[in-house]
PDB file of C-alpha atoms in Angstrom:
ATOM      1  CA  MET A 136      26.963 -65.802  -0.308  1.00 50.00           C
ATOM      2  CA  SER A 137      24.539 -66.138  -3.571  1.00 50.00           C
ATOM      3  CA  LEU A 138      23.420 -69.275  -5.000  1.00 48.00           C
ATOM      4  CA  PHE A 139      24.817 -67.922  -8.432  1.00 49.00           C
ATOM      5  CA  LYS A 140      27.962 -67.310  -6.943  1.00 52.00           C
ATOM      6  CA  LYS A 141      28.390 -70.548  -5.261  1.00 53.00           C
ATOM      7  CA  LEU A 142      27.718 -72.396  -8.364  1.00 47.00           C
ATOM      8  CA  VAL A 143      30.284 -70.606 -10.365  1.00 49.00           C
ATOM      9  CA  ASN A 144      32.894 -71.234  -7.533  1.00 59.00           C
ATOM     10  CA  LYS A 145      31.891 -74.848  -7.833  1.00 54.00           C
ATOM     11  CA  ILE A 146      32.258 -74.722 -11.902  1.00 57.00           C
ATOM     12  CA  MET A 147      35.959 -72.951 -11.529  1.00 56.00           C
ATOM     13  CA  ASN A 148      36.801 -75.320  -8.522  1.00 56.00           C
ATOM     14  CA  GLN A 149      37.324 -72.323  -6.541  1.00 53.00           C
ATOM     15  CA  PRO A 150      36.902 -72.299  -2.819  1.00 51.00           C
ATOM     16  CA  GLU A 151      33.487 -70.879  -1.504  1.00 49.00           C
ATOM     17  CA  GLU A 152      34.097 -67.784   0.500  1.00 47.00           C
ATOM     18  CA  ALA A 153      33.086 -67.988   4.018  1.00 47.00           C
ATOM     19  CA  GLU A 154      30.416 -65.559   5.236  1.00 44.00           C
ATOM     20  CA  PRO A 155      31.303 -63.522   8.338  1.00 48.00           C
ATOM     21  CA  ASP A 156      31.082 -64.957  11.434  1.00 64.00           C
ATOM     22  CA  VAL A 157      30.319 -62.497  13.904  1.00 57.00           C
ATOM     23  CA  THR A 158      29.833 -64.393  16.898  1.00 64.00           C
ATOM     24  CA  LYS A 159      32.956 -66.304  16.504  1.00 73.00           C
ATOM     25  CA  LEU A 160      35.222 -63.054  16.506  1.00 68.00           C
ATOM     26  CA  ALA A 161      32.931 -61.641  19.210  1.00 62.00           C
ATOM     27  CA  ASP A 162      34.152 -64.710  21.350  1.00 68.00           C
ATOM     28  CA  GLN A 163      37.916 -64.176  20.278  1.00 71.00           C
ATOM     29  CA  LEU A 164      37.482 -60.330  21.491  1.00 71.00           C
ATOM     30  CA  ARG A 165      35.775 -61.060  24.772  1.00 73.00           C
ATOM     31  CA  ASP A 166      38.382 -59.684  26.781  1.00 72.00           C
ATOM     32  CA  ALA A 167      39.467 -56.772  24.445  1.00 76.00           C
ATOM     33  CA  ASP A 168      38.799 -53.043  25.188  1.00 87.00           C
ATOM     34  CA  LEU A 169      35.304 -52.064  24.248  1.00 89.00           C
ATOM     35  CA  ASP A 170      36.181 -49.579  21.492  1.00 91.00           C
ATOM     36  CA  TYR A 171      38.474 -51.982  19.713  1.00 92.00           C
ATOM     37  CA  LYS A 172      36.036 -54.876  19.969  1.00 92.00           C
ATOM     38  CA  PHE A 173      33.124 -52.858  18.715  1.00 94.00           C
ATOM     39  CA  ALA A 174      35.578 -51.433  15.863  1.00 93.00           C
ATOM     40  CA  GLN A 175      36.718 -54.943  14.752  1.00 93.00           C
ATOM     41  CA  LEU A 176      32.870 -56.345  14.887  1.00 92.00           C
ATOM     42  CA  PHE A 177      31.628 -53.414  13.137  1.00 94.00           C
ATOM     43  CA  THR A 178      34.112 -53.437  10.325  1.00 93.00           C
ATOM     44  CA  HIS A 179      33.817 -57.261  10.211  1.00 91.00           C
ATOM     45  CA  SER A 180      29.928 -57.068   9.518  1.00 89.00           C
ATOM     46  CA  GLY A 181      30.645 -54.517   6.621  1.00 92.00           C
ATOM     47  CA  GLY A 182      30.718 -51.204   8.200  1.00 95.00           C
ATOM     48  CA  PHE A 183      33.289 -48.638   7.563  1.00 96.00           C
ATOM     49  CA  PHE A 184      34.932 -47.405  10.834  1.00 96.00           C
ATOM     50  CA  ASN A 185      36.646 -44.084  11.147  1.00 97.00           C
ATOM     51  CA  TYR A 186      38.400 -43.023  14.325  1.00 96.00           C
ATOM     52  CA  CYS A 187      38.406 -38.988  14.533  1.00 96.00           C
ATOM     53  CA  ALA A 188      40.422 -37.255  17.324  1.00 96.00           C
ATOM     54  CA  ASP A 189      38.765 -34.003  17.080  1.00 96.00           C
ATOM     55  CA  GLU A 190      35.588 -32.339  15.069  1.00 96.00           C
ATOM     56  CA  SER A 191      38.204 -30.894  12.597  1.00 96.00           C
ATOM     57  CA  GLU A 192      39.482 -34.733  11.679  1.00 97.00           C
ATOM     58  CA  ALA A 193      35.749 -35.431  11.482  1.00 97.00           C
ATOM     59  CA  LEU A 194      35.058 -32.844   8.917  1.00 97.00           C
ATOM     60  CA  GLN A 195      37.829 -33.957   6.639  1.00 97.00           C
ATOM     61  CA  THR A 196      36.599 -37.592   7.133  1.00 98.00           C
ATOM     62  CA  LEU A 197      33.055 -36.786   6.267  1.00 98.00           C
ATOM     63  CA  ASN A 198      34.154 -34.598   3.144  1.00 97.00           C
ATOM     64  CA  GLN A 199      36.434 -37.485   1.630  1.00 98.00           C
ATOM     65  CA  ILE A 200      33.102 -39.741   2.251  1.00 98.00           C
ATOM     66  CA  ILE A 201      30.738 -37.347   0.341  1.00 97.00           C
ATOM     67  CA  LYS A 202      33.260 -36.847  -2.462  1.00 97.00           C
ATOM     68  CA  ILE A 203      34.508 -40.541  -2.781  1.00 97.00           C
ATOM     69  CA  GLU A 204      30.789 -42.133  -2.546  1.00 97.00           C
ATOM     70  CA  GLN A 205      29.713 -39.182  -4.904  1.00 97.00           C
ATOM     71  CA  ILE A 206      26.906 -37.871  -2.268  1.00 97.00           C
ATOM     72  CA  SER A 207      24.702 -35.104  -3.514  1.00 96.00           C
ATOM     73  CA  ASN A 208      21.935 -34.507  -1.194  1.00 96.00           C
ATOM     74  CA  VAL A 209      22.041 -36.034   2.427  1.00 98.00           C
ATOM     75  CA  PHE A 210      19.166 -36.278   4.882  1.00 98.00           C
ATOM     76  CA  CYS A 211      20.237 -34.455   7.967  1.00 97.00           C
ATOM     77  CA  TRP A 212      17.777 -33.114  10.521  1.00 95.00           C
ATOM     78  CA  ASP A 213      20.232 -32.533  13.608  1.00 96.00           C
ATOM     79  CA  GLN A 214      21.648 -28.856  13.929  1.00 95.00           C
ATOM     80  CA  ASP A 215      24.953 -29.745  14.723  1.00 96.00           C
ATOM     81  CA  LEU A 216      25.328 -32.132  11.913  1.00 97.00           C
ATOM     82  CA  LYS A 217      23.943 -29.691   9.521  1.00 97.00           C
ATOM     83  CA  ASN A 218      26.836 -27.132  10.628  1.00 97.00           C
ATOM     84  CA  PHE A 219      29.256 -29.925   9.436  1.00 96.00           C
ATOM     85  CA  LEU A 220      27.521 -30.103   6.003  1.00 97.00           C
ATOM     86  CA  ASP A 221      27.407 -26.229   5.848  1.00 97.00           C
ATOM     87  CA  VAL A 222      30.997 -26.015   6.042  1.00 97.00           C
ATOM     88  CA  ILE A 223      31.661 -28.359   3.318  1.00 96.00           C
ATOM     89  CA  LYS A 224      29.082 -27.180   1.186  1.00 96.00           C
ATOM     90  CA  THR A 225      26.861 -29.856   0.815  1.00 97.00           C
ATOM     91  CA  PRO A 226      23.181 -29.938   0.369  1.00 97.00           C
ATOM     92  CA  TYR A 227      20.956 -31.468   2.904  1.00 97.00           C
ATOM     93  CA  SER A 228      17.200 -31.513   3.864  1.00 97.00           C
ATOM     94  CA  PRO A 229      15.639 -31.873   7.228  1.00 96.00           C
ATOM     95  CA  GLU A 230      13.076 -34.382   5.839  1.00 95.00           C
ATOM     96  CA  LEU A 231      13.792 -37.721   4.239  1.00 96.00           C
ATOM     97  CA  THR A 232      13.135 -37.487   0.463  1.00 94.00           C
ATOM     98  CA  GLU A 233      13.611 -39.320  -2.956  1.00 93.00           C
ATOM     99  CA  GLU A 234      16.707 -37.212  -3.809  1.00 94.00           C
ATOM    100  CA  ASN A 235      18.547 -38.139  -0.620  1.00 97.00           C
ATOM    101  CA  ASP A 236      21.281 -40.304  -1.536  1.00 96.00           C
ATOM    102  CA  ALA A 237      22.661 -40.516   2.093  1.00 98.00           C
ATOM    103  CA  ALA A 238      21.741 -39.906   5.409  1.00 98.00           C
ATOM    104  CA  PHE A 239      24.100 -38.098   8.088  1.00 98.00           C
ATOM    105  CA  ILE A 240      22.788 -38.999  11.624  1.00 98.00           C
ATOM    106  CA  THR A 241      23.603 -39.501  15.345  1.00 97.00           C
ATOM    107  CA  CYS A 242      23.088 -42.704  17.258  1.00 96.00           C
ATOM    108  CA  GLU A 243      21.944 -43.580  20.831  1.00 95.00           C
ATOM    109  CA  TYR A 244      24.626 -46.445  21.506  1.00 96.00           C
ATOM    110  CA  LEU A 245      27.277 -48.386  19.996  1.00 96.00           C
ATOM    111  CA  ILE A 246      26.852 -52.193  20.835  1.00 95.00           C
ATOM    112  CA  ALA A 247      30.584 -53.780  21.517  1.00 94.00           C
ATOM    113  CA  PHE A 248      29.205 -57.227  21.798  1.00 91.00           C
ATOM    114  CA  ASP A 249      28.286 -57.592  18.244  1.00 90.00           C
ATOM    115  CA  GLY A 250      29.121 -54.403  16.547  1.00 93.00           C
ATOM    116  CA  ARG A 251      25.793 -52.877  16.025  1.00 94.00           C
ATOM    117  CA  ILE A 252      24.560 -49.521  16.221  1.00 96.00           C
ATOM    118  CA  MET A 253      21.507 -48.356  18.267  1.00 95.00           C
ATOM    119  CA  LEU A 254      19.046 -45.988  16.968  1.00 93.00           C
ATOM    120  CA  SER A 255      15.916 -44.371  18.173  1.00 91.00           C
ATOM    121  CA  HIS A 256      13.363 -41.615  16.999  1.00 90.00           C
ATOM    122  CA  ASN A 257      16.142 -39.029  18.271  1.00 89.00           C
ATOM    123  CA  ASN A 258      18.147 -40.102  15.271  1.00 93.00           C
ATOM    124  CA  ILE A 259      15.933 -40.655  12.430  1.00 93.00           C
ATOM    125  CA  LEU A 260      12.667 -39.018  13.490  1.00 90.00           C
ATOM    126  CA  HIS A 261       9.490 -40.889  12.577  1.00 87.00           C
ATOM    127  CA  TYR A 262      11.133 -42.978   9.738  1.00 90.00           C
ATOM    128  CA  HIS A 263      11.522 -46.468   9.777  1.00 89.00           C
ATOM    129  CA  SER A 264      15.404 -47.653   9.504  1.00 88.00           C
ATOM    130  CA  SER A 265      14.589 -49.446   6.131  1.00 88.00           C
ATOM    131  CA  ARG A 266      13.428 -46.155   4.449  1.00 92.00           C
ATOM    132  CA  LEU A 267      16.892 -44.611   4.917  1.00 94.00           C
ATOM    133  CA  PRO A 268      19.141 -44.130   1.978  1.00 96.00           C
ATOM    134  CA  SER A 269      21.566 -46.711   1.002  1.00 94.00           C
ATOM    135  CA  LYS A 270      24.367 -44.635   2.235  1.00 97.00           C
ATOM    136  CA  ILE A 271      24.291 -43.853   6.223  1.00 97.00           C
ATOM    137  CA  ILE A 272      27.139 -41.814   8.020  1.00 98.00           C
ATOM    138  CA  ILE A 273      26.668 -41.953  11.676  1.00 98.00           C
ATOM    139  CA  MET A 274      28.542 -39.551  14.194  1.00 98.00           C
ATOM    140  CA  ALA A 275      29.327 -40.901  17.671  1.00 97.00           C
ATOM    141  CA  ASN A 276      31.401 -40.413  20.716  1.00 97.00           C
ATOM    142  CA  VAL A 277      33.487 -42.953  22.119  1.00 96.00           C
ATOM    143  CA  SER A 278      31.644 -42.603  25.416  1.00 96.00           C
ATOM    144  CA  GLN A 279      28.338 -44.125  23.624  1.00 96.00           C
ATOM    145  CA  ILE A 280      29.812 -47.654  23.572  1.00 97.00           C
ATOM    146  CA  ALA A 281      27.939 -49.996  25.592  1.00 96.00           C
ATOM    147  CA  SER A 282      29.641 -53.720  26.270  1.00 94.00           C
ATOM    148  CA  ASN A 283      26.088 -55.180  25.132  1.00 93.00           C
ATOM    149  CA  LEU A 284      22.377 -54.573  24.328  1.00 92.00           C
ATOM    150  CA  ASN A 285      21.457 -55.070  28.146  1.00 93.00           C
ATOM    151  CA  GLU A 286      23.447 -52.114  29.294  1.00 95.00           C
ATOM    152  CA  ALA A 287      22.360 -50.242  26.449  1.00 93.00           C
ATOM    153  CA  MET A 288      18.952 -50.959  27.142  1.00 91.00           C
ATOM    154  CA  MET A 289      19.485 -49.936  30.973  1.00 91.00           C
ATOM    155  CA  LYS A 290      20.853 -46.686  29.940  1.00 90.00           C
ATOM    156  CA  VAL A 291      18.080 -46.039  27.489  1.00 88.00           C
ATOM    157  CA  LYS A 292      15.602 -46.902  30.245  1.00 86.00           C
ATOM    158  CA  ARG A 293      17.258 -44.420  32.520  1.00 88.00           C
ATOM    159  CA  ALA A 294      16.913 -41.789  29.990  1.00 81.00           C
ATOM    160  CA  GLY A 295      13.510 -42.071  29.746  1.00 80.00           C
ATOM    161  CA  ASN A 296      11.632 -40.855  26.624  1.00 70.00           C
ATOM    162  CA  LEU A 297      13.249 -42.589  23.949  1.00 75.00           C
ATOM    163  CA  LYS A 298      11.031 -44.771  21.692  1.00 81.00           C
ATOM    164  CA  ASN A 299      11.154 -46.583  18.343  1.00 83.00           C
ATOM    165  CA  LEU A 300      14.351 -48.297  18.940  1.00 88.00           C
ATOM    166  CA  THR A 301      16.346 -50.149  16.287  1.00 89.00           C
ATOM    167  CA  SER A 302      19.606 -51.251  15.471  1.00 88.00           C
ATOM    168  CA  ILE A 303      21.854 -51.658  12.240  1.00 89.00           C
ATOM    169  CA  SER A 304      25.052 -52.761  11.658  1.00 85.00           C
ATOM    170  CA  GLY A 305      27.461 -53.218   8.365  1.00 77.00           C
ATOM    171  CA  SER A 306      26.309 -53.906   4.787  1.00 61.00           C
ATOM    172  CA  GLN A 307      26.377 -57.864   5.853  1.00 52.00           C
ATOM    173  CA  SER A 308      23.173 -57.312   7.833  1.00 47.00           C
ATOM    174  CA  LYS A 309      21.191 -55.670   5.240  1.00 45.00           C
ATOM    175  CA  LEU A 310      19.524 -53.433   7.767  1.00 45.00           C
ATOM    176  CA  ASP A 311      15.650 -54.612   8.290  1.00 46.00           C
ATOM    177  CA  THR A 312      14.793 -55.693   4.726  1.00 44.00           C
ATOM    178  CA  PRO A 313      16.420 -58.036   2.429  1.00 45.00           C
ATOM    179  CA  ASN A 314      16.246 -55.652  -0.648  1.00 45.00           C
ATOM    180  CA  LYS A 315      18.797 -53.457   1.070  1.00 49.00           C
ATOM    181  CA  ASP A 316      21.762 -55.426   0.178  1.00 55.00           C
ATOM    182  CA  ASN A 317      23.859 -52.647  -1.369  1.00 72.00           C
ATOM    183  CA  THR A 318      23.710 -50.264   2.303  1.00 87.00           C
ATOM    184  CA  LYS A 319      27.311 -48.765   2.995  1.00 95.00           C
ATOM    185  CA  LEU A 320      27.383 -47.695   6.805  1.00 96.00           C
ATOM    186  CA  PHE A 321      30.165 -45.225   7.774  1.00 97.00           C
ATOM    187  CA  LEU A 322      30.755 -44.484  11.370  1.00 97.00           C
ATOM    188  CA  LEU A 323      32.703 -41.341  12.459  1.00 98.00           C
ATOM    189  CA  LEU A 324      33.799 -42.057  16.083  1.00 97.00           C
ATOM    190  CA  LEU A 325      34.753 -39.148  17.854  1.00 96.00           C
ATOM    191  CA  GLU A 326      37.146 -38.882  21.069  1.00 91.00           C
ATOM    192  CA  ASP A 327      35.165 -37.280  23.811  1.00 86.00           C
TER     193      ASP A 327
END
């Protein structure tokens, strides 16, 4: 919570809003199913979670996000994802540019332990995650959920050629830099 907001709450005799405590929630959800745990922790950290039973539902959800968020130009280099954007007639560029007001990407793993999303060069090319636009839409499958970072890293090691690993979570984490505080992270989770 910002210092200004704290001062206003003190002056107005309003209780301070509690910052989201992901570790407390994670502890409460330790015996929950991985997909449920991930969804709860991801949304608790400020992300927007969308479960999609099939590609048709994912396409409808993507279209709604683009309309509601008034997205006009998307960074997307993945050919399968470009097909989604072609269907809903949304302009995109395969290279990150200043005109991009959103990114539509895939991910490596979804970490159920803390609701974070693991990315690599396969997802964001050579770009640093802090350079991504303020709206990020990620498409993933249920099978990409890993119970914790150790499990995800073991899978990465087995896969071999992954580099430039990073992770992101909802807007509360502010990505990698403190000036990205208005980032909106949307996840379209597809059933395998």
